[in-house]
Structures are given as C-alpha cells and as structure tokens.
CSV table of C-alpha atoms in Angstrom, one decimal:
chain,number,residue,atom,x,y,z
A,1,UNK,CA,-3.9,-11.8,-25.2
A,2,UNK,CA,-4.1,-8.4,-25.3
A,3,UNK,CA,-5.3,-6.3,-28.5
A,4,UNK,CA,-3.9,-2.5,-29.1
A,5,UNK,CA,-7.2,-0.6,-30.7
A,6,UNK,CA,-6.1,2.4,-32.5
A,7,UNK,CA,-7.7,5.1,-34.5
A,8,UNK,CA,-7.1,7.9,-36.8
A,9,UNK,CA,-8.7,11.5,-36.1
A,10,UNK,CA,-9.0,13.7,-33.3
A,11,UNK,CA,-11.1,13.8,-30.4
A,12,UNK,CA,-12.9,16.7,-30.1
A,13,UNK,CA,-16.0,17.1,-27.2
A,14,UNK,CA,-19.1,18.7,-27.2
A,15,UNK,CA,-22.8,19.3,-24.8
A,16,UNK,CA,-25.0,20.4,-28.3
A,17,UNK,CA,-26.7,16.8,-27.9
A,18,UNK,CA,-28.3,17.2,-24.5
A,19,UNK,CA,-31.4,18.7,-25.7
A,20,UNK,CA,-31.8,17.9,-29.4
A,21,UNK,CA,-35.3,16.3,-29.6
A,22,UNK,CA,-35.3,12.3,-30.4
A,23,UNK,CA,-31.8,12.2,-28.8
A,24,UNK,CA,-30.2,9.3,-27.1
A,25,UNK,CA,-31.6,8.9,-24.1
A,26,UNK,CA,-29.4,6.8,-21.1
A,27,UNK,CA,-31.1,4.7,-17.8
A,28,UNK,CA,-28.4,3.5,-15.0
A,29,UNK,CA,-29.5,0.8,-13.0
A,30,UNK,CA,-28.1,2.0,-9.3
A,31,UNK,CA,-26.1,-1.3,-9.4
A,32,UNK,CA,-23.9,-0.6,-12.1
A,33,UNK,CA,-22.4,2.9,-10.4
A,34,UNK,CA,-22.1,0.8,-7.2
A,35,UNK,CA,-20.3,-1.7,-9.6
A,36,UNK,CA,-17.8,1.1,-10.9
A,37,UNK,CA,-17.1,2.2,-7.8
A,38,UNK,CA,-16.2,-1.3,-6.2
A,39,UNK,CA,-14.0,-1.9,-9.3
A,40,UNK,CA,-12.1,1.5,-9.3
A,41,UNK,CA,-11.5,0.4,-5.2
A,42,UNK,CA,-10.0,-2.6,-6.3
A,43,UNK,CA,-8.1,-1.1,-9.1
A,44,UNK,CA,-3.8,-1.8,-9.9
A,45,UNK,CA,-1.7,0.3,-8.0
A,46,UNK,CA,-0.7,3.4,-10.0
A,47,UNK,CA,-4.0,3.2,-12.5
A,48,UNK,CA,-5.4,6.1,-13.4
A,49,UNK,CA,-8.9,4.9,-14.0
A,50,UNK,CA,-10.8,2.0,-15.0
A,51,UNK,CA,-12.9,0.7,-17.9
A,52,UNK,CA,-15.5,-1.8,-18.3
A,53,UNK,CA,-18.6,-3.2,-20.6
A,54,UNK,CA,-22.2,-1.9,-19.8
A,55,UNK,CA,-24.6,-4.3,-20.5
A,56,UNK,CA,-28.5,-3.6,-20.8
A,57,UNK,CA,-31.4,-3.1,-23.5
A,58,UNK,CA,-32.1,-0.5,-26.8
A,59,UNK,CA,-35.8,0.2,-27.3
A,60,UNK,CA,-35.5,3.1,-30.1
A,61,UNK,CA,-33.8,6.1,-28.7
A,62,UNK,CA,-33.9,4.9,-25.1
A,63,UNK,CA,-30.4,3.0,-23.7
A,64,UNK,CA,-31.0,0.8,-20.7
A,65,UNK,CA,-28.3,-0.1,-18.6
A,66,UNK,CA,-28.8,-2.7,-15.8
A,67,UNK,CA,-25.7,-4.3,-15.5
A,68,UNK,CA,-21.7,-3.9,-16.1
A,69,UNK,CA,-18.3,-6.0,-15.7
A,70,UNK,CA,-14.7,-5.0,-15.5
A,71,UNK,CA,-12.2,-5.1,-18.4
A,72,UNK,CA,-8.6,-5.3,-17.4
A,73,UNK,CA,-6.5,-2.6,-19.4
A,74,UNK,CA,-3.0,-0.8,-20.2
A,75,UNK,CA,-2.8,2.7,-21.2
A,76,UNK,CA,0.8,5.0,-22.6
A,77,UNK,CA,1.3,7.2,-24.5
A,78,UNK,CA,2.1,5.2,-26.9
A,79,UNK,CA,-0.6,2.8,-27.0
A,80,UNK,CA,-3.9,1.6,-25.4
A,81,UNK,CA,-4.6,-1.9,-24.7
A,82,UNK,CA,-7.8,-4.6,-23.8
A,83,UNK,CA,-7.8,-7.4,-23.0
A,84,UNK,CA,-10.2,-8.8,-25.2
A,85,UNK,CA,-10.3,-12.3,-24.2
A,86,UNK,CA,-11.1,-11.3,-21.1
A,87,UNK,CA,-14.0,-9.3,-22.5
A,88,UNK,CA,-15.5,-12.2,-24.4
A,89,UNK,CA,-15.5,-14.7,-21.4
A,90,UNK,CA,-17.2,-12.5,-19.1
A,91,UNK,CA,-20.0,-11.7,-22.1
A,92,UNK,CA,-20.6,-14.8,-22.8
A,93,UNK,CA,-21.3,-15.8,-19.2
A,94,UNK,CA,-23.4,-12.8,-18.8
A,95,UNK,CA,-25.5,-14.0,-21.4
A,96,UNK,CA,-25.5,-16.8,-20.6
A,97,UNK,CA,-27.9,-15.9,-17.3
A,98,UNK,CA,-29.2,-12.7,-19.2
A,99,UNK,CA,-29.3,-13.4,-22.6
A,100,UNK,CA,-31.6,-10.3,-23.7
A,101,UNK,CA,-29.3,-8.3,-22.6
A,102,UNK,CA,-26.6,-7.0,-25.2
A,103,UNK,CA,-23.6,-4.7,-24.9
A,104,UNK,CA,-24.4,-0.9,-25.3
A,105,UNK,CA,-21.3,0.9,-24.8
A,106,UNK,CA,-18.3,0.9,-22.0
A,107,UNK,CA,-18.2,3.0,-18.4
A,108,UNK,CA,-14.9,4.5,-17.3
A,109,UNK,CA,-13.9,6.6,-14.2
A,110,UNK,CA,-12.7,10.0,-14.6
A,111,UNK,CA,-13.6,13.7,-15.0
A,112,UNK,CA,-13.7,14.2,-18.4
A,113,UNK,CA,-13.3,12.9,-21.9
A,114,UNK,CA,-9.7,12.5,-23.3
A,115,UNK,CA,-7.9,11.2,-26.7
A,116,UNK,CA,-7.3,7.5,-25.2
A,117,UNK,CA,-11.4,7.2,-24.4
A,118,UNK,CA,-12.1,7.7,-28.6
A,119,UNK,CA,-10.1,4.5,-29.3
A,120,UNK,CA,-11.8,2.5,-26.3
A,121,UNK,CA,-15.0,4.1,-27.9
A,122,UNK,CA,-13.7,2.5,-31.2
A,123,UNK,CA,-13.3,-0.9,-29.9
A,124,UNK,CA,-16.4,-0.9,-28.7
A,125,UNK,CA,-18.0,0.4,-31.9
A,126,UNK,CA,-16.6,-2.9,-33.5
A,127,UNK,CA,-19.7,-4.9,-32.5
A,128,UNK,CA,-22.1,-1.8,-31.3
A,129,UNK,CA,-23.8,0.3,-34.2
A,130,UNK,CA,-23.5,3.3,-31.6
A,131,UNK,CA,-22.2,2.9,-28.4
A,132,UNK,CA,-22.4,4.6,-24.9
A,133,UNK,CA,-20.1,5.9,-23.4
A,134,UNK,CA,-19.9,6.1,-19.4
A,135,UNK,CA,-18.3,8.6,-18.1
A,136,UNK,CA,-17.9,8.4,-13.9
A,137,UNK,CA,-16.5,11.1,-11.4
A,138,UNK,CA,-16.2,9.7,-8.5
A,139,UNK,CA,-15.0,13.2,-6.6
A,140,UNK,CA,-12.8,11.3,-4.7
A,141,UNK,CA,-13.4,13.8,-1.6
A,142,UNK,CA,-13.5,17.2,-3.7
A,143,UNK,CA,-16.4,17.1,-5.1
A,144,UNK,CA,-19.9,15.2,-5.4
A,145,UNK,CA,-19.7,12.2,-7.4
A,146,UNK,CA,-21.4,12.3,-10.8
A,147,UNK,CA,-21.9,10.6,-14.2
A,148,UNK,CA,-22.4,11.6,-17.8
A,149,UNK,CA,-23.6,9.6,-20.7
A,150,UNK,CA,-22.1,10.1,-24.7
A,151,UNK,CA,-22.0,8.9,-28.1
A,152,UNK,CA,-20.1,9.6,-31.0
A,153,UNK,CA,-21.1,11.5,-33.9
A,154,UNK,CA,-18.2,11.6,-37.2
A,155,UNK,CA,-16.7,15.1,-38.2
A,156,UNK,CA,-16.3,15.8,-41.5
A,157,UNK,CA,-15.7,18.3,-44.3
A,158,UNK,CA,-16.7,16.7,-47.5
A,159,UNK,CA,-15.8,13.4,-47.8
A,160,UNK,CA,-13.2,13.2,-45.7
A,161,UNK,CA,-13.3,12.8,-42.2
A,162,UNK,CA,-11.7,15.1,-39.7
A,163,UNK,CA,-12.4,13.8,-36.2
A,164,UNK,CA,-14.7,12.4,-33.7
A,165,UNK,CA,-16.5,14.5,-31.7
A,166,UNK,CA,-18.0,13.3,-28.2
A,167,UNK,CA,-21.7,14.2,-27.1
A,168,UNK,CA,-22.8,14.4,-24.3
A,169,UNK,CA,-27.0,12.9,-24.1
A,170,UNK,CA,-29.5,13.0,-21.3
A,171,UNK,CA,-29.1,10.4,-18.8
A,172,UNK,CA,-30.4,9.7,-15.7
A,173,UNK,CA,-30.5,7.0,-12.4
A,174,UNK,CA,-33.3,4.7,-12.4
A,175,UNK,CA,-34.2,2.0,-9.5
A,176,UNK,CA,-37.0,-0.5,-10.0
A,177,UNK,CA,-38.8,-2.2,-6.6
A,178,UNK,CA,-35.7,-4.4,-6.2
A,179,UNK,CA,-33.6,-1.3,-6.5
A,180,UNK,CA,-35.5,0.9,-4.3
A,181,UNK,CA,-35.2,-1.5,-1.5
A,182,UNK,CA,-31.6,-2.7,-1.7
A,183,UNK,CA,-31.0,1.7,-1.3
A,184,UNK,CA,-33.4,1.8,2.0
A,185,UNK,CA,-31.2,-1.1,3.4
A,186,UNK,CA,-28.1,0.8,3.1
A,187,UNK,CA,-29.4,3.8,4.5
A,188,UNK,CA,-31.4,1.6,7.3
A,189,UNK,CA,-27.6,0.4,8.0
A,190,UNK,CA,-25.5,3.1,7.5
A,191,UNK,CA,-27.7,5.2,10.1
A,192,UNK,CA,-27.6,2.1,12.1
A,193,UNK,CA,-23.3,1.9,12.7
A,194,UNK,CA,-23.7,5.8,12.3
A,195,UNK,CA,-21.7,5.5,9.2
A,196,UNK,CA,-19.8,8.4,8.1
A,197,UNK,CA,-18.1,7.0,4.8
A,198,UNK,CA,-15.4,4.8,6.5
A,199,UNK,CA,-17.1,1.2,6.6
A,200,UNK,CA,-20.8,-0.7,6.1
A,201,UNK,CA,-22.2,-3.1,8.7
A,202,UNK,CA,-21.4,-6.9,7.5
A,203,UNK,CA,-24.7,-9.1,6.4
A,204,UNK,CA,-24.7,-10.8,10.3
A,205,UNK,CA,-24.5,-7.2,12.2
A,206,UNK,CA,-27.4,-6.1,9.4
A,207,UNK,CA,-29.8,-9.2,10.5
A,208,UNK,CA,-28.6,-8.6,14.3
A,209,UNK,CA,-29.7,-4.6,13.8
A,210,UNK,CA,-33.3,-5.7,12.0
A,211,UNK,CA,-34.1,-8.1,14.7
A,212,UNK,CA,-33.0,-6.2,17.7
A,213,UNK,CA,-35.3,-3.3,16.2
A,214,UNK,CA,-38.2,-5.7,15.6
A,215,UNK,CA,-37.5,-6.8,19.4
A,216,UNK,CA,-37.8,-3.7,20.7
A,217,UNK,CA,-41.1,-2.9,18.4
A,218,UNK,CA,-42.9,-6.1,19.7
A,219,UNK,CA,-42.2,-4.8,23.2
A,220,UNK,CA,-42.8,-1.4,23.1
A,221,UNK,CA,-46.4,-3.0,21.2
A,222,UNK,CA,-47.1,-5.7,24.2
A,223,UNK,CA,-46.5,-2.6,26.6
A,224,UNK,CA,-49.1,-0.4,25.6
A,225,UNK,CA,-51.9,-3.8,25.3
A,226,UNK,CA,-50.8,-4.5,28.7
A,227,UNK,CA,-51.8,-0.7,29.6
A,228,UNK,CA,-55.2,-0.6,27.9
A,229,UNK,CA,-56.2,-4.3,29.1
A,230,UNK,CA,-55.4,-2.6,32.6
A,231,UNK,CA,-57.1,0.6,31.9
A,232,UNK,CA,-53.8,2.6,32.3
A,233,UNK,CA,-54.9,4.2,28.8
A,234,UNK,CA,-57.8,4.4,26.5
A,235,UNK,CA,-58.7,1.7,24.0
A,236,UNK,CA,-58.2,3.0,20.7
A,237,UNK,CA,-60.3,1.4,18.1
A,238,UNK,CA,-58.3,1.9,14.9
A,239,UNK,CA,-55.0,1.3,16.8
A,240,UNK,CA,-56.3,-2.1,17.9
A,241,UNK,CA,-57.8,-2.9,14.7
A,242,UNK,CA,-54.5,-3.0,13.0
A,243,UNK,CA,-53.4,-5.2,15.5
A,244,UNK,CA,-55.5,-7.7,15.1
A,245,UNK,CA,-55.1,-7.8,11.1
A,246,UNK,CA,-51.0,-7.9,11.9
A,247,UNK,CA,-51.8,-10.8,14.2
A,248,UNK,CA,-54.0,-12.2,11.3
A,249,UNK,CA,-51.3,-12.4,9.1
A,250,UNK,CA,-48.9,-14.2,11.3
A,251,UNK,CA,-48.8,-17.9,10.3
A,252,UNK,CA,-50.3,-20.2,13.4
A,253,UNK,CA,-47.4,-22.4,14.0
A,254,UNK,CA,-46.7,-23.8,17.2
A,255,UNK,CA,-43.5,-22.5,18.7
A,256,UNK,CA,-41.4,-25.3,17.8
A,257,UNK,CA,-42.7,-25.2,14.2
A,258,UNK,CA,-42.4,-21.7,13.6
A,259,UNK,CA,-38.5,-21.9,14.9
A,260,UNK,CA,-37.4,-25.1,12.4
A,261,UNK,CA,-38.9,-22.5,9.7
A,262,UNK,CA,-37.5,-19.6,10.8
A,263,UNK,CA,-34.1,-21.0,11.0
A,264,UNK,CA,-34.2,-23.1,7.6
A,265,UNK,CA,-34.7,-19.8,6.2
A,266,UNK,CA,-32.0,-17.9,8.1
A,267,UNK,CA,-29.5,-21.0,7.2
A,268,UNK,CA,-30.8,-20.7,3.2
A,269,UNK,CA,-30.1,-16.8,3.3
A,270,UNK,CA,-26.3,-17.3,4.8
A,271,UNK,CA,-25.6,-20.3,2.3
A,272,UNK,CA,-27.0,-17.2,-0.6
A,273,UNK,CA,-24.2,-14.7,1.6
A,274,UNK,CA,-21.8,-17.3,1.4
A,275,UNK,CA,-21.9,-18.4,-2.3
A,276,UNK,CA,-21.8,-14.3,-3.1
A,277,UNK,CA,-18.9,-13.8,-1.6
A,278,UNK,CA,-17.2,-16.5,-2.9
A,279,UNK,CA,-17.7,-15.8,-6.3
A,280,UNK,CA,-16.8,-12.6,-5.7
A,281,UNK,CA,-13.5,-14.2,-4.1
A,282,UNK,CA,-13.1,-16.5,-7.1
A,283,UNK,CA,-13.4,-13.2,-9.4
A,284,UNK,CA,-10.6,-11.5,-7.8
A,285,UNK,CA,-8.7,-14.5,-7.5
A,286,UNK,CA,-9.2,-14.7,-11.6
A,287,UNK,CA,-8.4,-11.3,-12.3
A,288,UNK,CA,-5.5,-11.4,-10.5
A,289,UNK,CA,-4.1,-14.5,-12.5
A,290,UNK,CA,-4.7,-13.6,-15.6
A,291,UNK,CA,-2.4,-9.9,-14.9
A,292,UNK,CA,0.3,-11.9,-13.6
A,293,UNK,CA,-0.2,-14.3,-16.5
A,294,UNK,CA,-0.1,-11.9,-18.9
C-alpha cells in the first residue's frame, strides 16, 4: 500500500549552513552514487526522478553514508506518494546483514530542491531526528554530474511556524581500501575496451583483459632473463633481486596442483558473478510486480 505524506508550510532553500562551525557534516560511500545512477537508468517511463533511503552511521556531527536502496514512488500535483511497505521490507533486510547501520535521510535525482522534496523530507523525519537529504545531478550530458547534501531547519516567527527552509551542509566522496580498488578496476577496464561512456566490459572480458596483460608481462619478464643469461644485456642487481622475492612468493605447486587451485578459485568467483546478478534479476523482477500489483 501506498501512503500520501503531506505537510503544511512552505519550502524555502538556503547555502548559510555550508560553513557554520559544528555543522552537519555528510560522507558518500562511491557505491551509493553508482547505486543512484543504476536506479535512475532503470527508472518508469515518463519519471521525472527517483527517490530512495540512504543507509549509514551518525557519530556527532559527522553523517556516514555507505549504502542506499530504491523506493518506488508517485508524484502530482495533487499529491505525493511512497510506498512504504516497500520501504520497510528492504530495511529490515538491510539490517538484517548490516544491522549498525540505521537510516539517515533519503537521496533523490534532480537539480535542485522543490516543494514535493519537503514532504519526502517529512516522511523521512517520521523515524529520523534530522535527516539528510541527497540531492543528485546527474547532468545528463550538459553538465558534470554532482551531488549536494541538506537538512532542515523550522522557520518561524514567534510561535508559529512559517515554513521549512532547506540547508545545504558540507559533504564530500569518501572511498575506503575496498572502494579505492573497485574505482582502479573500472578505469583499468574502461581504458581497456576504450570506453567512451556507451558500455563496460562484462566480468569474463574483465578476467580475459587481466590475464592476457599478466601474459604479456611474464613474457616480456622471461625475455629480458633470457638476454642477461646470454649476455645480450647487463645483469642488473636490484632488477634481479626483485625477481627473485616475486618468485619467492609464488606458491611451489607442481603444475597440476597449481591448476586444480587456480581453477576452483576461478569456478568460486563466477558462482559469486552469478548469484549477483541474479539477485539483482530477482530485484527487478520484484519491483516490477509489486507496480503492476499496485
């Protein structure tokens, strides 16, 4: 079922907050823009943008957000609906994999901050004492793609209450080691396929690329040993020192050891492939049902 949110008030906007000392400050986990950009691809035909539920940590002033899932939604002029049940099912199988993290405010696509996104902010504000809101511009092809961070702050004139106005906070892109290099893959296989923004190499042509590289390493690396051990070039010391500790670390498995290992590990990675993709498939497949049903 769905559940119209509405609120009284205005929406009014405002930068003041940026730099007032012991503001809110906001960390984006690179996964969670990737994750609002693969939902606003995948959005209905006709929608304007897209809203979801960011997921991460408070510690004080500091918002972490490492994660995010999509909420289905209708917006008119006359109302604005979520699905809320839709929103609780997904949170409570989030937590139930990452249960210390907590909902912190809602992302939405778009290049600015209108009237409908107060009364999403209000929903949201139902079970978060201040949330964040997400604001991404994805340029679509005009411009560079961005992303703001703001909370709310009441407007009033003595006791009563004239508005909402939107502030925008400091916020900025964080990557841990994981992060870091899942970013030096893309960019390893974008430069790869020469990408130019149309399409990504699949998980197979990504292994194929790595090893055919690594090939050509090793051989470029048992040419120049084959030189020096034939006196074509000079022995360098350091050069040959490195080689050895490389060989060092290379497990001393027979052949036909070292190829039942190698390829248990290649068969556990493409089982990993194939039970991602289909719980993405079963995702779409879900959100799909449950527009039709409703």
């Amino acid at each position: 079922a769905r559940r119209s949110v509405l609120a009284p008030g205005g929406c009014m906007f405002s930068s003041s907050h940026l730099h007032v000392p012991g503001g809110v400050e906001v960390e984006v986990h690179p996964v969670v823009l990737f994750s609002v950009v693969d939902h606003y691809s995948r959005r209905e035909e006709g929608q304007g943008r897209v809203i979801g539920t960011l997921l991460g940590t408070v510690t004080g002033n500091k918002v972490e957000i490492f994660s995010c899932f999509p909420v289905p939604h209708t917006e008119s002029e006359e109302q604005v609906a979520v699905n809320t049940d839709f929103h609780a099912t997904m949170l409570s199988l989030y937590q139930r994999v990452q249960p210390s993290h907590q909902v912190v405010g809602w992302y939405s696509t778009g290049d600015g901050v209108s009237d409908s996104s107060l009364l999403f902010h209000d929903f949201y504000g139902q079970d978060v004492e201040r949330p964040v809101h997400l604001l991404v511009d994805l340029g679509l092809g005009t411009r560079r793609m961005s992303c703001k961070a703001y909370v709310s702050k009441q407007l009033s004139l003595g006791g009563a209450t004239l508005g909402t106005s939107f502030e925008e906070v400091r916020a900025g892109v964080v990557m841990a080691e994981a992060d870091r290099v899942g970013m030096e893959m893309l960019f390893k296989s974008a430069t790869a396929s020469g990408f130019s923004g149309a399409a990504s190499l699949s998980d197979a042509d990504s292994m194929e690329v790595t090893i055919k590289k690594m090939l050509k390493t090793l051989q470029g690396v048992g040419e120049y040993v084959d030189e020096v051990a034939s006196g074509a070039k000079p022995r360098d010391a350091e050069l040959i020192g490195l080689l050895q500790t490389a060989m060092a670390a290379a497990p001393a498995l027979p052949p036909n050891a070292f190829g039942k290992v190698f390829s248990s590990q290649v068969q556990d990675m493409l089982v990993a492939v194939y039970l991602a993709n289909l719980t993405r498939a079963q995702l779409a497949l879900a959100e799909k049902l449950q527009a039709v049903a409703i």
